[in-house]
Amino acid sequence: MTSTYASASIIVVGSANQDYIVRVSTPPGLGETVLAKNLLKQPGGKGANQAVAAARLRGNVSFIASVGDDADGAFLLRELRSEGVDTTNVEIINRGRTGIALVSVYDSGENSITVVPGTNFALTVERVEQTILRLAQGKDNAVMVVQAELLTGIIETSILAAEKSGARSILNLAPYQPLRKEIIALCDPLVVNEVEASSLVGWPVFNAATAAQAIEQIRRFTRSVVITIGPEGASWADRQSSGHVPAPFVEEVVDTTGAGDAFVGALATFLAKGATLEEAVKVGVQAGTFAVRKPGAQSSYPTLSDLGLDETVAVAGPAKAMAKIQPLHELDRDLREK
Ligand code: RIB
């Protein structure tokens, strides 16, 4: 699958995991054993998910990562390639164990995740720096996306290399880990969910009102910031302005796994197309909301047409693309009437 229109390069530095997803009614308590209703084995990892989410929306994506020389690594690479993600810079580590994620999904659709990093921790500072500089060199409006299932040094190097090469850095600080102020200062935007935002500001962020307060605090330290708030949508701010984008209502939340990654992938694609932060957040909210209606991460991500967009609209520019996005409840109604 190749993109048929010009879009700035998106460089994703991140994790690739084999997800083992079990459905259980509620989280087991300490010392408790629960029986799962089923097990799904799916491609995952926040980095790979974001790369796929961006590519589904016809972003021009290169992925920088490491996988093991095992069956899981081969499977993840096949999936990424079939989505049109450039995997030339995914290193296969000799005798390495590909990252694994143990994901529990509850009746509410919410999840909890434990990651075994494996070869995600085999990325080296030298390789990441050289590859970003090479990929971003001479490209207008390149966008670099990195998340935090990686060693701190890799996250910092990615952002510094992007800065050096003139690329825009999106940092999805998931899971939360403390980073130096000078690194946070370069993010455009820093993207966190309520849990990560709470760790960042040191008090509970749990809805749109508290997210707005957290945004006011965080925006002084970075170029721009987005807080995703699940069913309440997302709040954003840059140096000049701020706003909130509500999420469309979803009748049945099936599985929230990777919904945040769908948001970040869509955000990256539309920022790479030249959208404003507000416009890109709107598409991100639509993509994240779409993703909660199906099981798994990558398997639940929308294409342009799923969001009521087409390629010509995407070429014409984000402002027009935005106008054509239908709220999900309208898409549902259209499907019912067909
Ligand atoms: O964000 C969802 C992802 O987190 C899963 O795919 C899992 O691999 C973990 O990285």
mmCIF file of C-alpha atoms and ligand atoms in Angstrom:
data_model
loop_
_atom_site.group_PDB
_atom_site.id
_atom_site.type_symbol
_atom_site.label_atom_id
_atom_site.label_comp_id
_atom_site.label_asym_id
_atom_site.label_seq_id
_atom_site.Cartn_x
_atom_site.Cartn_y
_atom_site.Cartn_z
ATOM 1 C CA MET A 1 0.000 0.000 0.000
ATOM 2 C CA THR A 2 1.550 3.336 -1.004
ATOM 3 C CA SER A 3 0.344 6.867 -0.407
ATOM 4 C CA THR A 4 -0.905 8.560 -3.560
ATOM 5 C CA TYR A 5 -0.435 12.117 -2.367
ATOM 6 C CA ALA A 6 2.334 14.179 -0.870
ATOM 7 C CA SER A 7 2.414 14.245 2.903
ATOM 8 C CA ALA A 8 5.286 15.287 5.137
ATOM 9 C CA SER A 9 7.298 12.430 6.604
ATOM 10 C CA ILE A 10 6.215 10.919 9.892
ATOM 11 C CA ILE A 11 9.003 9.224 11.825
ATOM 12 C CA VAL A 12 7.767 7.014 14.663
ATOM 13 C CA VAL A 13 10.318 5.878 17.247
ATOM 14 C CA GLY A 14 8.806 3.295 19.525
ATOM 15 C CA SER A 15 7.890 -0.081 20.872
ATOM 16 C CA ALA A 16 6.519 -3.109 19.072
ATOM 17 C CA ASN A 17 4.815 -5.749 21.221
ATOM 18 C CA GLN A 18 2.997 -8.984 20.747
ATOM 19 C CA ASP A 19 -0.239 -8.356 22.641
ATOM 20 C CA TYR A 20 -1.928 -11.153 24.590
ATOM 21 C CA ILE A 21 -5.383 -9.759 25.322
ATOM 22 C CA VAL A 22 -7.629 -11.521 27.832
ATOM 23 C CA ARG A 23 -11.246 -10.570 28.553
ATOM 24 C CA VAL A 24 -12.212 -10.746 32.207
ATOM 25 C CA SER A 25 -15.260 -9.272 33.965
ATOM 26 C CA THR A 26 -13.417 -7.130 36.487
ATOM 27 C CA PRO A 27 -9.771 -6.737 37.543
ATOM 28 C CA PRO A 28 -8.761 -9.546 39.950
ATOM 29 C CA GLY A 29 -7.999 -8.396 43.491
ATOM 30 C CA LEU A 30 -4.701 -9.170 45.214
ATOM 31 C CA GLY A 31 -4.423 -12.932 45.774
ATOM 32 C CA GLU A 32 -7.478 -13.569 43.588
ATOM 33 C CA THR A 33 -7.607 -15.826 40.496
ATOM 34 C CA VAL A 34 -10.086 -15.100 37.717
ATOM 35 C CA LEU A 35 -10.940 -17.055 34.569
ATOM 36 C CA ALA A 36 -10.709 -15.275 31.217
ATOM 37 C CA LYS A 37 -13.550 -15.422 28.719
ATOM 38 C CA ASN A 38 -11.163 -15.530 25.747
ATOM 39 C CA LEU A 39 -7.627 -14.790 24.546
ATOM 40 C CA LEU A 40 -6.698 -12.689 21.520
ATOM 41 C CA LYS A 41 -3.165 -12.553 20.127
ATOM 42 C CA GLN A 42 -2.716 -9.263 18.265
ATOM 43 C CA PRO A 43 0.039 -6.950 17.016
ATOM 44 C CA GLY A 44 0.594 -4.068 19.448
ATOM 45 C CA GLY A 45 3.076 -1.801 21.171
ATOM 46 C CA LYS A 46 2.442 1.918 21.432
ATOM 47 C CA GLY A 47 5.008 2.753 18.745
ATOM 48 C CA ALA A 48 3.785 0.173 16.224
ATOM 49 C CA ASN A 49 0.151 1.074 16.957
ATOM 50 C CA GLN A 50 0.783 4.764 16.313
ATOM 51 C CA ALA A 51 2.684 3.970 13.106
ATOM 52 C CA VAL A 52 -0.226 1.840 11.861
ATOM 53 C CA ALA A 53 -2.848 4.398 12.928
ATOM 54 C CA ALA A 54 -0.997 7.098 10.959
ATOM 55 C CA ALA A 55 -0.546 4.854 7.914
ATOM 56 C CA ARG A 56 -4.265 3.892 7.888
ATOM 57 C CA LEU A 57 -5.007 7.591 7.419
ATOM 58 C CA ARG A 58 -2.498 7.658 4.561
ATOM 59 C CA GLY A 59 0.373 9.161 6.525
ATOM 60 C CA ASN A 60 3.838 8.572 5.072
ATOM 61 C CA VAL A 61 5.361 6.605 7.976
ATOM 62 C CA SER A 62 8.864 5.305 8.807
ATOM 63 C CA PHE A 63 9.198 3.223 11.962
ATOM 64 C CA ILE A 64 12.388 3.071 14.056
ATOM 65 C CA ALA A 65 12.275 0.101 16.435
ATOM 66 C CA SER A 66 13.809 -3.244 17.400
ATOM 67 C CA VAL A 67 12.247 -6.706 17.394
ATOM 68 C CA GLY A 68 13.685 -10.130 18.176
ATOM 69 C CA ASP A 69 14.567 -12.796 15.597
ATOM 70 C CA ASP A 70 11.578 -14.816 16.806
ATOM 71 C CA ALA A 71 8.114 -15.642 15.469
ATOM 72 C CA ASP A 72 6.552 -12.630 17.236
ATOM 73 C CA GLY A 73 9.054 -10.251 15.636
ATOM 74 C CA ALA A 74 8.407 -11.708 12.180
ATOM 75 C CA PHE A 75 4.640 -11.432 12.715
ATOM 76 C CA LEU A 76 4.852 -7.772 13.840
ATOM 77 C CA LEU A 77 7.041 -6.857 10.867
ATOM 78 C CA ARG A 78 4.625 -8.530 8.425
ATOM 79 C CA GLU A 79 1.687 -6.632 9.899
ATOM 80 C CA LEU A 80 3.496 -3.278 9.736
ATOM 81 C CA ARG A 81 4.546 -3.841 6.121
ATOM 82 C CA SER A 82 1.051 -4.854 5.091
ATOM 83 C CA GLU A 83 -0.147 -1.488 6.429
ATOM 84 C CA GLY A 84 2.371 0.403 4.277
ATOM 85 C CA VAL A 85 4.704 1.359 7.142
ATOM 86 C CA ASP A 86 8.370 1.601 6.085
ATOM 87 C CA THR A 87 10.171 -0.949 8.291
ATOM 88 C CA THR A 88 13.659 -0.476 6.809
ATOM 89 C CA ASN A 89 14.773 0.956 10.158
ATOM 90 C CA VAL A 90 13.347 -1.804 12.340
ATOM 91 C CA GLU A 91 16.351 -3.777 13.549
ATOM 92 C CA ILE A 92 16.071 -7.520 14.097
ATOM 93 C CA ILE A 93 18.092 -8.395 17.189
ATOM 94 C CA ASN A 94 19.952 -11.674 17.081
ATOM 95 C CA ARG A 95 18.636 -13.968 19.848
ATOM 96 C CA GLY A 96 16.479 -11.115 21.131
ATOM 97 C CA ARG A 97 12.991 -11.568 22.618
ATOM 98 C CA THR A 98 10.346 -9.347 21.010
ATOM 99 C CA GLY A 99 8.384 -7.154 23.448
ATOM 100 C CA ILE A 100 5.227 -8.652 24.941
ATOM 101 C CA ALA A 101 2.180 -6.952 26.444
ATOM 102 C CA LEU A 102 -0.241 -8.713 28.781
ATOM 103 C CA VAL A 103 -3.509 -6.836 28.361
ATOM 104 C CA SER A 104 -6.636 -7.392 30.480
ATOM 105 C CA VAL A 105 -9.875 -5.939 29.112
ATOM 106 C CA TYR A 106 -12.860 -5.642 31.460
ATOM 107 C CA ASP A 107 -16.635 -5.597 30.842
ATOM 108 C CA SER A 108 -16.499 -1.786 30.897
ATOM 109 C CA GLY A 109 -14.106 -1.908 27.901
ATOM 110 C CA GLU A 110 -11.338 -0.416 30.058
ATOM 111 C CA ASN A 111 -8.003 -2.189 30.325
ATOM 112 C CA SER A 112 -4.823 -2.608 32.300
ATOM 113 C CA ILE A 113 -1.528 -3.518 30.663
ATOM 114 C CA THR A 114 1.801 -4.986 31.740
ATOM 115 C CA VAL A 115 4.647 -4.753 29.227
ATOM 116 C CA VAL A 116 7.735 -6.970 29.081
ATOM 117 C CA PRO A 117 10.038 -4.636 27.094
ATOM 118 C CA GLY A 118 12.319 -7.279 25.514
ATOM 119 C CA THR A 119 14.022 -5.886 22.413
ATOM 120 C CA ASN A 120 12.276 -2.509 22.794
ATOM 121 C CA PHE A 121 15.163 -1.771 25.157
ATOM 122 C CA ALA A 122 17.736 -2.777 22.527
ATOM 123 C CA LEU A 123 17.396 0.513 20.627
ATOM 124 C CA THR A 124 20.639 2.471 20.850
ATOM 125 C CA VAL A 125 21.105 6.222 21.138
ATOM 126 C CA GLU A 126 23.541 6.225 18.174
ATOM 127 C CA ARG A 127 21.196 4.385 15.823
ATOM 128 C CA VAL A 128 18.151 6.450 16.774
ATOM 129 C CA GLU A 129 19.999 9.758 16.406
ATOM 130 C CA GLN A 130 21.581 8.890 13.044
ATOM 131 C CA THR A 131 18.350 7.499 11.627
ATOM 132 C CA ILE A 132 16.231 10.499 12.624
ATOM 133 C CA LEU A 133 18.806 12.926 11.206
ATOM 134 C CA ARG A 134 18.951 10.953 7.955
ATOM 135 C CA LEU A 135 15.180 10.556 7.586
ATOM 136 C CA ALA A 136 14.308 14.140 8.503
ATOM 137 C CA GLN A 137 17.116 15.811 6.563
ATOM 138 C CA GLY A 138 15.880 18.123 3.821
ATOM 139 C CA LYS A 139 12.222 17.241 4.493
ATOM 140 C CA ASP A 140 9.757 20.053 5.048
ATOM 141 C CA ASN A 141 7.451 19.724 8.051
ATOM 142 C CA ALA A 142 8.706 16.281 9.127
ATOM 143 C CA VAL A 143 7.001 15.043 12.292
ATOM 144 C CA MET A 144 8.750 12.762 14.807
ATOM 145 C CA VAL A 145 6.592 10.778 17.230
ATOM 146 C CA VAL A 146 7.948 8.984 20.298
ATOM 147 C CA GLN A 147 6.307 7.335 23.316
ATOM 148 C CA ALA A 148 7.657 6.118 26.663
ATOM 149 C CA GLU A 149 7.837 2.322 26.479
ATOM 150 C CA LEU A 150 11.504 3.045 25.759
ATOM 151 C CA LEU A 151 14.590 3.895 27.797
ATOM 152 C CA THR A 152 14.752 7.547 28.885
ATOM 153 C CA GLY A 153 17.930 8.152 26.857
ATOM 154 C CA ILE A 154 16.170 7.034 23.663
ATOM 155 C CA ILE A 155 13.223 9.379 24.227
ATOM 156 C CA GLU A 156 15.538 12.315 24.909
ATOM 157 C CA THR A 157 17.765 11.525 21.928
ATOM 158 C CA SER A 158 14.741 11.275 19.618
ATOM 159 C CA ILE A 159 13.488 14.707 20.632
ATOM 160 C CA LEU A 160 16.917 16.341 20.464
ATOM 161 C CA ALA A 161 17.644 14.797 17.039
ATOM 162 C CA ALA A 162 14.251 15.929 15.742
ATOM 163 C CA GLU A 163 14.964 19.435 16.998
ATOM 164 C CA LYS A 164 18.383 19.437 15.338
ATOM 165 C CA SER A 165 16.914 18.406 12.009
ATOM 166 C CA GLY A 166 14.007 20.875 12.139
ATOM 167 C CA ALA A 167 11.338 18.193 12.643
ATOM 168 C CA ARG A 168 8.369 18.681 14.960
ATOM 169 C CA SER A 169 8.350 16.416 18.047
ATOM 170 C CA ILE A 170 5.222 14.757 19.378
ATOM 171 C CA LEU A 171 5.873 13.067 22.724
ATOM 172 C CA ASN A 172 3.224 10.668 23.999
ATOM 173 C CA LEU A 173 4.433 10.279 27.589
ATOM 174 C CA ALA A 174 2.825 6.856 28.004
ATOM 175 C CA PRO A 175 3.497 5.249 30.370
ATOM 176 C CA TYR A 176 4.550 8.249 32.469
ATOM 177 C CA GLN A 177 8.220 8.615 33.302
ATOM 178 C CA PRO A 178 9.911 11.786 34.560
ATOM 179 C CA LEU A 179 11.877 13.655 31.893
ATOM 180 C CA ARG A 180 14.126 16.704 32.021
ATOM 181 C CA LYS A 181 12.417 20.106 31.701
ATOM 182 C CA GLU A 182 14.580 20.964 28.657
ATOM 183 C CA ILE A 183 13.142 17.922 26.832
ATOM 184 C CA ILE A 184 9.508 18.657 27.763
ATOM 185 C CA ALA A 185 10.100 22.224 26.532
ATOM 186 C CA LEU A 186 10.630 20.950 22.951
ATOM 187 C CA CYS A 187 7.405 18.935 22.645
ATOM 188 C CA ASP A 188 4.835 20.167 20.155
ATOM 189 C CA PRO A 189 2.622 18.698 21.507
ATOM 190 C CA LEU A 190 3.197 16.688 24.662
ATOM 191 C CA VAL A 191 0.290 14.184 24.707
ATOM 192 C CA VAL A 192 -0.852 12.525 27.947
ATOM 193 C CA ASN A 193 -4.018 10.859 29.227
ATOM 194 C CA GLU A 194 -5.612 11.612 32.615
ATOM 195 C CA VAL A 195 -3.407 9.117 34.484
ATOM 196 C CA GLU A 196 -0.180 10.434 32.959
ATOM 197 C CA ALA A 197 -1.310 14.037 33.408
ATOM 198 C CA SER A 198 -1.918 13.316 37.116
ATOM 199 C CA SER A 199 1.641 12.015 37.499
ATOM 200 C CA LEU A 200 2.962 15.054 35.664
ATOM 201 C CA VAL A 201 1.186 17.709 37.746
ATOM 202 C CA GLY A 202 1.051 15.753 41.014
ATOM 203 C CA TRP A 203 -2.712 15.957 41.624
ATOM 204 C CA PRO A 204 -5.669 14.016 40.176
ATOM 205 C CA VAL A 205 -6.784 14.815 36.629
ATOM 206 C CA PHE A 206 -9.993 12.915 35.860
ATOM 207 C CA ASN A 207 -12.339 15.017 33.710
ATOM 208 C CA ALA A 208 -12.472 17.961 31.314
ATOM 209 C CA ALA A 209 -12.503 20.535 34.139
ATOM 210 C CA THR A 210 -9.422 19.165 35.896
ATOM 211 C CA ALA A 211 -7.719 18.618 32.508
ATOM 212 C CA ALA A 212 -8.233 22.317 31.727
ATOM 213 C CA GLN A 213 -6.518 23.231 35.020
ATOM 214 C CA ALA A 214 -3.649 20.829 34.317
ATOM 215 C CA ILE A 215 -3.259 22.255 30.815
ATOM 216 C CA GLU A 216 -2.831 25.764 32.237
ATOM 217 C CA GLN A 217 -0.046 24.437 34.446
ATOM 218 C CA ILE A 218 1.724 22.338 31.799
ATOM 219 C CA ARG A 219 1.515 24.778 28.858
ATOM 220 C CA ARG A 220 4.046 27.099 30.514
ATOM 221 C CA PHE A 221 6.691 24.388 30.202
ATOM 222 C CA THR A 222 6.183 23.164 26.634
ATOM 223 C CA ARG A 223 5.327 24.356 23.119
ATOM 224 C CA SER A 224 1.927 22.701 23.172
ATOM 225 C CA VAL A 225 0.050 20.091 25.179
ATOM 226 C CA VAL A 226 -2.902 17.730 24.724
ATOM 227 C CA ILE A 227 -4.682 15.794 27.479
ATOM 228 C CA THR A 228 -6.958 12.971 26.319
ATOM 229 C CA ILE A 229 -9.873 12.318 28.654
ATOM 230 C CA GLY A 230 -11.453 9.089 27.316
ATOM 231 C CA PRO A 231 -15.184 9.542 26.626
ATOM 232 C CA GLU A 232 -14.921 13.275 27.388
ATOM 233 C CA GLY A 233 -12.622 13.892 24.385
ATOM 234 C CA ALA A 234 -9.413 15.916 24.564
ATOM 235 C CA SER A 235 -8.236 19.334 25.732
ATOM 236 C CA TRP A 236 -5.349 21.168 24.089
ATOM 237 C CA ALA A 237 -3.304 24.341 24.343
ATOM 238 C CA ASP A 238 -0.422 25.994 22.565
ATOM 239 C CA ARG A 239 1.244 29.322 23.361
ATOM 240 C CA GLN A 240 -1.572 31.373 21.806
ATOM 241 C CA SER A 241 -4.823 29.514 22.369
ATOM 242 C CA SER A 242 -6.516 26.555 23.979
ATOM 243 C CA GLY A 243 -9.682 24.510 23.599
ATOM 244 C CA HIS A 244 -11.611 21.345 24.221
ATOM 245 C CA VAL A 245 -12.856 18.788 21.682
ATOM 246 C CA PRO A 246 -15.707 16.607 22.988
ATOM 247 C CA ALA A 247 -15.866 12.968 21.877
ATOM 248 C CA PRO A 248 -18.922 11.635 20.057
ATOM 249 C CA PHE A 249 -21.142 9.322 22.105
ATOM 250 C CA VAL A 250 -20.411 5.596 21.724
ATOM 251 C CA GLU A 251 -23.211 3.194 22.555
ATOM 252 C CA GLU A 252 -21.001 0.208 23.356
ATOM 253 C CA VAL A 253 -17.363 0.590 24.382
ATOM 254 C CA VAL A 254 -15.905 -2.792 23.410
ATOM 255 C CA ASP A 255 -12.187 -2.343 24.044
ATOM 256 C CA THR A 256 -10.196 0.820 24.798
ATOM 257 C CA THR A 257 -6.830 -0.877 24.121
ATOM 258 C CA GLY A 258 -4.733 1.321 21.849
ATOM 259 C CA ALA A 259 -7.385 4.049 21.508
ATOM 260 C CA GLY A 260 -4.839 6.588 22.721
ATOM 261 C CA ASP A 261 -2.446 5.367 20.032
ATOM 262 C CA ALA A 262 -5.142 5.818 17.378
ATOM 263 C CA PHE A 263 -5.456 9.405 18.643
ATOM 264 C CA VAL A 264 -1.702 10.056 18.442
ATOM 265 C CA GLY A 265 -1.324 8.441 14.992
ATOM 266 C CA ALA A 266 -4.169 10.536 13.582
ATOM 267 C CA LEU A 267 -2.819 13.681 15.241
ATOM 268 C CA ALA A 268 0.613 13.073 13.684
ATOM 269 C CA THR A 269 -0.819 12.469 10.217
ATOM 270 C CA PHE A 270 -2.854 15.651 10.230
ATOM 271 C CA LEU A 271 -0.082 17.793 11.727
ATOM 272 C CA ALA A 272 2.177 16.436 8.968
ATOM 273 C CA LYS A 273 -0.421 17.575 6.444
ATOM 274 C CA GLY A 274 -0.254 21.093 7.889
ATOM 275 C CA ALA A 275 -3.386 21.049 10.068
ATOM 276 C CA THR A 276 -3.565 23.320 13.102
ATOM 277 C CA LEU A 277 -3.315 21.634 16.502
ATOM 278 C CA GLU A 278 -7.057 22.091 17.030
ATOM 279 C CA GLU A 279 -7.878 20.516 13.638
ATOM 280 C CA ALA A 280 -5.532 17.591 14.285
ATOM 281 C CA VAL A 281 -6.998 17.041 17.777
ATOM 282 C CA LYS A 282 -10.476 16.854 16.227
ATOM 283 C CA VAL A 283 -9.393 14.052 13.885
ATOM 284 C CA GLY A 284 -7.530 12.373 16.752
ATOM 285 C CA VAL A 285 -10.684 12.320 18.881
ATOM 286 C CA GLN A 286 -12.659 10.797 15.989
ATOM 287 C CA ALA A 287 -9.969 8.134 15.442
ATOM 288 C CA GLY A 288 -9.696 7.267 19.151
ATOM 289 C CA THR A 289 -13.478 7.053 19.475
ATOM 290 C CA PHE A 290 -13.692 4.820 16.417
ATOM 291 C CA ALA A 291 -11.074 2.478 17.918
ATOM 292 C CA VAL A 292 -13.010 1.698 21.124
ATOM 293 C CA ARG A 293 -15.821 0.050 19.171
ATOM 294 C CA LYS A 294 -13.787 -3.027 18.157
ATOM 295 C CA PRO A 295 -11.481 -5.440 20.010
ATOM 296 C CA GLY A 296 -7.704 -5.029 19.936
ATOM 297 C CA ALA A 297 -5.486 -2.095 19.022
ATOM 298 C CA GLN A 298 -4.363 -1.997 15.368
ATOM 299 C CA SER A 299 -7.326 -4.072 14.203
ATOM 300 C CA SER A 300 -9.689 -1.331 15.423
ATOM 301 C CA TYR A 301 -8.132 1.679 13.672
ATOM 302 C CA PRO A 302 -10.043 3.727 11.080
ATOM 303 C CA THR A 303 -9.195 4.485 7.484
ATOM 304 C CA LEU A 304 -9.921 7.902 5.963
ATOM 305 C CA SER A 305 -13.229 6.641 4.609
ATOM 306 C CA ASP A 306 -14.215 5.253 8.031
ATOM 307 C CA LEU A 307 -13.988 8.860 9.237
ATOM 308 C CA GLY A 308 -15.935 10.187 6.277
ATOM 309 C CA LEU A 309 -12.801 11.463 4.525
ATOM 310 C CA ASP A 310 -11.356 10.537 1.158
ATOM 311 C CA GLU A 311 -7.908 10.919 -0.345
ATOM 312 C CA THR A 312 -8.819 13.881 -2.527
ATOM 313 C CA VAL A 313 -10.173 15.658 0.504
ATOM 314 C CA ALA A 314 -6.992 14.811 2.374
ATOM 315 C CA VAL A 315 -4.897 16.290 -0.461
ATOM 316 C CA ALA A 316 -7.058 19.399 -0.532
ATOM 317 C CA GLY A 317 -6.088 20.170 3.054
ATOM 318 C CA PRO A 318 -7.178 19.568 6.585
ATOM 319 C CA ALA A 319 -9.661 22.411 6.828
ATOM 320 C CA LYS A 320 -11.822 20.827 4.126
ATOM 321 C CA ALA A 321 -11.157 17.385 5.523
ATOM 322 C CA MET A 322 -12.493 18.518 8.869
ATOM 323 C CA ALA A 323 -15.724 19.718 7.324
ATOM 324 C CA LYS A 324 -16.374 16.265 5.917
ATOM 325 C CA ILE A 325 -15.913 14.321 9.134
ATOM 326 C CA GLN A 326 -19.220 12.892 10.276
ATOM 327 C CA PRO A 327 -19.857 12.318 13.946
ATOM 328 C CA LEU A 328 -19.822 8.595 14.741
ATOM 329 C CA HIS A 329 -23.498 8.523 15.691
ATOM 330 C CA GLU A 330 -24.320 9.834 12.205
ATOM 331 C CA LEU A 331 -22.097 7.173 10.626
ATOM 332 C CA ASP A 332 -23.956 4.565 12.677
ATOM 333 C CA ARG A 333 -27.284 5.922 11.516
ATOM 334 C CA ASP A 334 -26.139 5.872 7.860
ATOM 335 C CA LEU A 335 -25.035 2.257 8.223
ATOM 336 C CA ARG A 336 -28.375 1.282 9.789
ATOM 337 C CA GLU A 337 -30.309 2.949 6.979
ATOM 338 C CA LYS A 338 -28.324 1.202 4.223
HETATM 339 O O1 RIB B 1 -1.463 1.435 24.054
HETATM 340 C C1 RIB B 1 -1.791 0.081 23.888
HETATM 341 C C2 RIB B 1 -0.540 -0.727 23.799
HETATM 342 O O2 RIB B 1 0.132 -0.634 25.019
HETATM 343 C C3 RIB B 1 -0.774 -2.202 23.575
HETATM 344 O O3 RIB B 1 -0.837 -2.536 22.219
HETATM 345 C C4 RIB B 1 0.376 -2.829 24.323
HETATM 346 O O4 RIB B 1 1.314 -3.438 23.491
HETATM 347 C C5 RIB B 1 1.030 -1.704 25.112
HETATM 348 O O5 RIB B 1 2.188 -1.268 24.517
#
